[in-house]
Short mmCIF file of C-alpha atoms in Angstrom, two decimals:
data_model
loop_
_atom_site.label_atom_id
_atom_site.label_comp_id
_atom_site.label_asym_id
_atom_site.label_seq_id
_atom_site.Cartn_x
_atom_site.Cartn_y
_atom_site.Cartn_z
CA MET A 70 -6.95 11.82 -27.33
CA SER A 71 -4.14 12.82 -25.12
CA GLU A 72 -1.60 10.15 -24.57
CA THR A 73 -0.59 9.18 -21.10
CA PRO A 74 1.95 11.35 -19.65
CA ASP A 75 5.45 10.03 -19.57
CA TYR A 76 6.13 10.88 -15.85
CA THR A 77 5.62 7.50 -14.56
CA SER A 78 7.67 5.24 -16.75
CA GLU A 79 10.99 6.23 -14.96
CA LEU A 80 9.33 5.93 -11.61
CA THR A 81 7.84 2.60 -12.67
CA ASP A 82 11.14 1.10 -13.58
CA TYR A 83 12.50 2.26 -10.00
CA LYS A 84 9.35 0.83 -8.15
CA ILE A 85 9.58 -2.37 -10.01
CA GLU A 86 13.18 -2.73 -9.48
CA GLN A 87 12.47 -2.06 -5.70
CA ALA A 88 9.65 -4.66 -5.61
CA SER A 89 11.79 -6.92 -7.66
CA GLN A 90 14.25 -6.82 -4.92
CA GLY A 91 11.57 -7.72 -2.47
CA GLU A 92 12.01 -4.00 -0.84
CA TYR A 93 8.18 -3.95 -1.05
CA THR A 94 5.89 -6.97 -0.40
CA THR A 95 2.37 -7.41 0.34
CA GLY A 96 1.28 -5.37 3.41
CA GLN A 97 4.27 -3.08 3.37
CA PHE A 98 3.14 -0.59 0.56
CA ASP A 99 0.50 1.19 2.30
CA LEU A 100 0.38 4.96 1.13
CA THR A 101 -1.46 6.00 4.17
CA ARG A 102 1.67 5.70 6.32
CA GLU A 103 4.00 8.46 5.12
CA ASP A 104 6.80 6.48 6.90
CA GLU A 105 6.51 3.54 4.22
CA ILE A 106 7.03 5.94 1.02
CA ASN A 107 10.42 5.74 0.72
CA SER A 108 11.06 7.68 -2.66
CA GLU A 109 10.95 11.64 -2.66
CA VAL A 110 9.83 12.04 -6.07
CA PHE A 111 6.94 9.42 -5.37
CA ASP A 112 6.27 11.93 -2.50
CA GLU A 113 6.11 14.94 -4.86
CA MET A 114 3.47 13.22 -7.36
CA ASN A 115 -0.28 14.16 -6.77
CA ALA A 116 -2.73 11.48 -5.88
CA ASP A 117 -3.71 10.54 -9.30
CA GLN A 118 -0.14 10.32 -10.58
CA GLN A 119 0.52 7.98 -7.55
CA HIS A 120 -2.36 6.04 -8.32
CA MET A 121 -1.63 5.61 -12.15
CA LEU A 122 2.18 4.77 -11.26
CA LEU A 123 0.92 2.03 -8.78
CA LYS A 124 -1.50 0.64 -11.08
CA GLU A 125 1.19 0.20 -13.52
CA VAL A 126 3.38 -1.51 -10.84
CA GLN A 127 0.46 -3.90 -9.95
CA ASN A 128 -0.16 -4.67 -13.40
CA THR A 129 3.45 -5.69 -14.02
CA TYR A 130 3.55 -7.76 -10.37
CA GLY A 131 -0.09 -8.88 -10.37
CA GLN A 132 -0.87 -10.83 -7.45
CA GLU A 133 2.08 -10.02 -5.64
CA PHE A 134 0.68 -6.75 -4.89
CA GLU A 135 -2.58 -7.95 -3.24
CA GLY A 136 -3.21 -7.14 0.31
CA HIS A 137 -3.44 -3.93 2.59
CA GLY A 138 -1.16 -1.90 0.23
CA ALA A 139 -3.28 -2.88 -2.81
CA MET A 140 -6.52 -1.79 -0.63
CA THR A 141 -5.10 1.63 0.13
CA ARG A 142 -3.87 2.26 -3.33
CA GLU A 143 -7.13 1.31 -4.74
CA ALA A 144 -8.83 3.87 -2.40
CA PHE A 145 -7.32 6.63 -4.32
CA SER A 146 -10.27 6.85 -6.83
CA PRO A 147 -14.01 8.01 -5.89
CA GLU A 148 -15.23 4.91 -7.51
CA ALA A 149 -13.00 2.95 -5.38
CA ASP A 150 -13.98 4.89 -2.38
CA TYR A 151 -17.60 4.31 -3.07
CA ALA A 152 -17.37 0.55 -3.65
CA GLY A 153 -15.39 -0.13 -0.45
CA ILE A 154 -18.02 1.78 1.63
CA ALA A 155 -20.91 -0.20 -0.25
CA SER A 156 -18.82 -3.55 0.03
CA ILE A 157 -18.09 -2.89 3.78
CA THR A 158 -21.57 -1.86 4.46
CA ASP A 159 -22.90 -5.29 3.11
CA SER A 160 -20.17 -7.19 5.18
CA VAL A 161 -21.19 -5.48 8.54
CA MET A 162 -24.86 -6.26 7.66
CA SER A 163 -24.22 -9.86 6.87
CA ARG A 164 -21.92 -10.18 9.61
CA ARG A 165 -24.82 -8.66 12.16
CA ALA A 166 -27.46 -10.91 10.46
CA LEU A 167 -25.72 -13.99 11.14
CA GLU A 168 -25.34 -12.86 14.76
CA LEU A 169 -28.90 -12.24 14.90
CA GLY A 170 -29.39 -15.82 13.31
CA LEU A 171 -31.20 -14.07 10.40
CA ALA A 172 -28.53 -15.75 8.04
CA ASN A 173 -26.92 -18.94 7.97
CA SER A 174 -24.02 -18.35 5.85
CA ALA A 175 -20.56 -17.13 6.63
CA PRO A 176 -20.42 -13.27 6.45
CA ILE A 177 -18.79 -11.96 3.61
CA VAL A 178 -15.60 -10.32 3.25
CA PRO A 179 -15.71 -6.93 1.55
CA TYR A 180 -13.66 -6.73 -1.62
CA VAL A 181 -11.33 -4.24 -0.36
CA THR A 182 -9.27 -7.10 1.28
CA GLY A 183 -9.16 -8.94 -2.03
CA PRO A 184 -7.34 -8.49 -5.09
CA ILE A 185 -6.90 -4.78 -6.66
CA ASN A 186 -8.13 -5.99 -9.79
CA LYS A 187 -11.72 -6.88 -8.84
CA PRO A 188 -13.69 -4.15 -10.57
CA ALA A 189 -16.06 -2.17 -8.51
CA SER A 190 -19.02 -3.21 -10.48
CA SER A 191 -18.51 -6.66 -9.33
CA VAL A 192 -18.71 -5.91 -5.90
CA ASN A 193 -21.90 -5.27 -3.46
CA THR A 194 -23.44 -8.32 -4.84
CA TYR A 195 -24.64 -9.41 -1.15
CA LYS A 196 -27.80 -8.31 -0.22
CA TYR A 197 -29.07 -8.26 3.17
CA GLN A 198 -32.37 -9.94 3.06
CA GLN A 199 -34.57 -10.19 5.81
CA PRO A 200 -36.01 -13.64 5.79
CA ASN A 201 -39.45 -12.72 6.97
CA GLU A 202 -41.64 -10.21 8.79
CA THR A 203 -41.94 -12.23 11.97
CA VAL A 204 -38.41 -12.40 12.46
CA ILE A 205 -37.62 -8.40 12.30
CA THR A 206 -40.85 -7.30 13.72
CA ARG A 207 -39.80 -4.57 16.39
CA SER A 208 -41.37 -4.49 19.74
CA THR A 209 -41.33 -2.02 22.38
CA GLU A 210 -39.02 -3.78 24.37
CA ASP A 211 -36.44 -3.86 21.41
CA PRO A 212 -36.79 -0.74 19.73
CA SER A 213 -34.24 -1.14 16.83
CA PRO A 214 -33.13 1.91 15.58
CA THR A 215 -34.75 4.22 12.72
CA GLN A 216 -33.97 7.52 11.34
CA GLU A 217 -35.49 9.29 13.97
CA ASN A 218 -34.42 7.40 16.94
CA PHE A 219 -31.23 5.81 16.74
CA GLY A 220 -32.05 3.48 19.61
CA LEU A 221 -29.02 4.59 21.30
CA ALA A 222 -30.29 6.74 24.32
CA ALA A 223 -28.63 5.83 27.46
CA MET B 295 -20.42 -30.50 34.44
CA ALA B 296 -20.43 -27.58 32.53
CA SER B 297 -16.82 -27.30 32.82
CA ILE B 298 -16.41 -31.15 31.30
CA PHE B 299 -19.11 -29.92 28.45
CA GLN B 300 -16.82 -27.00 27.64
CA LYS B 301 -13.80 -29.26 27.55
CA VAL B 302 -15.12 -31.50 25.17
CA LEU B 303 -16.49 -28.85 23.05
CA THR B 304 -13.14 -27.33 22.86
CA LEU B 305 -11.60 -30.78 21.75
CA ILE B 306 -14.12 -31.08 19.07
CA THR B 307 -13.98 -27.54 17.57
CA GLY B 308 -10.50 -26.77 18.44
CA ASN B 309 -11.68 -23.28 19.76
CA GLU B 310 -11.67 -21.99 23.22
CA PRO B 311 -15.45 -20.93 23.92
CA ILE B 312 -15.89 -17.06 23.40
CA ASP B 313 -16.80 -15.47 26.89
CA ARG B 314 -20.05 -14.17 25.94
CA PRO B 315 -23.31 -15.04 27.88
CA PHE B 316 -25.79 -17.28 26.09
CA LYS B 317 -28.32 -14.50 25.71
CA LYS B 318 -28.78 -13.65 22.28
CA LEU B 319 -28.01 -10.00 21.52
CA THR B 320 -30.69 -7.80 20.03
CA GLU B 321 -29.93 -5.82 16.61
CA ARG B 322 -29.90 -2.42 18.99
CA GLN B 323 -27.56 -3.87 21.39
CA LEU B 324 -25.23 -5.17 18.41
CA ILE B 325 -25.42 -1.40 17.10
CA GLN B 326 -24.67 -0.11 20.35
CA MET B 327 -21.58 -2.24 20.83
CA GLU B 328 -20.38 -1.58 17.19
CA SER B 329 -20.96 2.28 18.07
CA GLU B 330 -18.73 2.12 21.12
CA ILE B 331 -15.93 1.28 18.49
CA GLY B 332 -17.35 3.33 15.83
CA ARG B 333 -17.05 6.87 18.51
CA GLU B 334 -13.58 6.23 18.84
CA LEU B 335 -12.61 6.19 15.30
CA PHE B 336 -12.43 10.35 15.20
CA GLY B 337 -10.19 11.28 18.17
CA PRO B 338 -11.11 12.36 21.56
CA ILE B 339 -14.65 13.07 22.30
CA PRO B 340 -14.58 16.54 24.07
CA ALA B 341 -16.23 16.73 27.50
CA GLY B 342 -19.81 16.94 27.81
CA HIS B 343 -20.00 15.37 24.12
CA ARG B 344 -21.79 12.35 23.05
CA ARG B 345 -20.87 10.87 19.79
CA GLU B 346 -22.09 7.61 17.99
CA PHE B 347 -21.12 6.38 14.47
CA PHE B 348 -22.47 3.22 13.26
CA CYS B 349 -23.88 1.60 10.46
CA LEU B 350 -27.65 1.86 10.85
CA ASP B 351 -28.65 -0.65 7.69
CA ASP B 352 -27.47 -1.83 4.63
CA HIS B 353 -27.52 1.71 2.70
CA THR B 354 -27.05 4.33 6.03
CA TRP B 355 -24.44 5.24 8.22
CA ILE B 356 -24.89 7.30 11.13
CA TRP B 357 -22.81 10.16 12.73
CA HIS B 358 -24.82 11.59 15.90
CA GLU B 359 -23.18 14.22 17.96
CA GLU B 360 -24.64 15.70 21.09
CA TRP B 361 -23.35 18.52 23.43
CA LYS B 362 -24.47 21.47 25.56
CA ASP B 363 -23.87 24.86 24.04
CA ALA B 364 -21.18 26.66 26.21
CA ASP B 365 -22.93 30.01 25.44
CA THR B 366 -26.65 29.32 25.84
CA GLY B 367 -26.41 26.02 27.85
CA LYS B 368 -28.52 24.22 25.46
CA ARG B 369 -28.56 21.12 24.50
CA ARG B 370 -27.16 20.78 20.66
CA VAL B 371 -27.84 17.89 18.60
CA MET B 372 -26.14 17.29 15.05
CA THR B 373 -27.12 14.09 13.07
CA THR B 374 -25.58 13.38 9.85
CA ARG B 375 -26.86 10.43 7.62
CA TYR B 376 -24.54 9.12 5.07
CA GLU B 377 -26.84 7.14 2.45
CA ILE B 378 -25.53 4.62 -0.15
CA HIS B 379 -27.26 5.54 -3.15
CA GLN B 380 -26.37 3.95 -6.83
CA ASN B 381 -24.79 7.15 -7.80
CA GLY B 382 -22.70 7.99 -4.89
CA ILE B 383 -22.80 8.68 -1.00
CA LEU B 384 -25.18 11.37 -0.10
CA LYS B 385 -25.06 13.25 2.87
CA VAL B 386 -27.99 14.40 4.80
CA GLN B 387 -28.03 16.87 7.77
CA ASP B 388 -31.12 18.74 9.06
CA GLY B 389 -30.95 22.30 7.97
CA THR B 390 -28.29 22.06 5.06
CA ASN B 391 -28.59 21.03 1.41
CA TYR B 392 -28.30 17.50 0.79
CA ARG B 393 -25.31 16.66 -1.27
CA PHE B 394 -23.29 13.76 -2.67
CA ILE B 395 -19.87 13.75 -0.92
CA GLU B 396 -16.68 13.75 -2.94
CA GLY B 397 -12.89 14.12 -2.98
CA GLU B 398 -11.26 13.97 0.18
CA GLU B 399 -14.62 13.94 2.44
CA LEU B 400 -15.46 10.79 0.46
CA HIS B 401 -12.13 8.99 0.93
CA ASN B 402 -12.03 10.10 4.65
CA LEU B 403 -15.65 8.14 5.10
CA PHE B 404 -14.55 5.25 3.33
CA LEU B 405 -11.22 5.00 5.46
CA SER B 406 -13.62 5.68 8.87
CA ILE B 407 -15.68 3.08 7.77
CA ARG B 408 -13.04 0.72 6.83
CA LEU B 409 -11.29 1.32 10.42
CA TYR B 410 -14.82 0.81 11.70
CA TYR B 411 -15.13 -2.74 9.81
CA GLU B 412 -11.77 -3.58 11.43
CA GLY B 413 -12.67 -2.81 14.92
CA VAL B 414 -16.10 -4.22 14.97
CA MET B 415 -15.26 -7.38 13.31
CA ARG B 416 -12.56 -8.09 15.94
CA GLY B 417 -14.13 -6.35 18.83
CA VAL B 418 -17.66 -7.11 18.59
CA TYR B 419 -18.13 -10.17 16.56
CA GLN B 420 -14.39 -11.85 17.34
CA THR B 421 -13.96 -12.23 13.55
CA ASP B 422 -10.93 -11.81 11.33
CA PRO B 423 -11.82 -8.95 9.01
CA TYR B 424 -9.63 -10.28 6.24
CA THR B 425 -10.79 -13.99 6.50
CA GLY B 426 -14.22 -13.94 7.77
CA LEU B 427 -13.27 -16.63 10.38
CA ARG B 428 -13.72 -16.71 13.82
CA ILE B 429 -10.92 -15.70 16.06
CA ALA B 430 -10.31 -18.17 18.96
CA ALA B 431 -10.65 -16.37 22.22
CA GLN B 432 -7.59 -15.87 24.22
CA ASN B 433 -6.97 -17.80 27.28
#
């Protein structure tokens, strides 16, 4: 079993020190925006290394790193990308269902806007349930989209 | 009379009424409104092109593109379905092999869908995408 490479330790100290000085706060640590990445060394790391480093920082500072930055960091892994897509899809559908009167509860917010520590397996718990056949029956006046006809013709 | 009713409603709820007709929108109309935002996520749409990008249902996203072939003058259509399966996101296109997307393509799709969510929540549903709470109308 291989040990975790040592390349993160020094940089982790660097980032943690910066975080402790308030240089990085929620919402500012967005790796999708290059102008917000200050460390040249950090830029030279590949995505997996950056992800590992950020995980370490997050594990150290926990809740301080929730928010947009956490959302972006989590998205470095395929599992997180998949979970994010599934979660957002549920959110869109639940919001749409609410608008259509097919649901009474408030729309769910996708996990990607929540804590980084939330495991992917815990998302996608909401299932879009159509309450009854009568409500969702398509009529010719309201041709809801299908795979063949997206219902978006001008 | 309606004005008084609105003022009372505003006093009770604390929110300005959202400027939207009382007529209930259909699912199709909602998808159209969502797609108006979705189609703008991938940059300028070339002249003569028609693009749609939207969430079809709880496991399908659609990218639809139509354009006229410059050489033949024929209308071309390309539709891509991204299906959410238990083991990944399946990319389905006519005439090509179905495959689960990965790497940068998967990540880019995620980012696009996230932008779609943020734009649609604010632009279509007047909802804060991070809290799920209704955004009070301006003015």
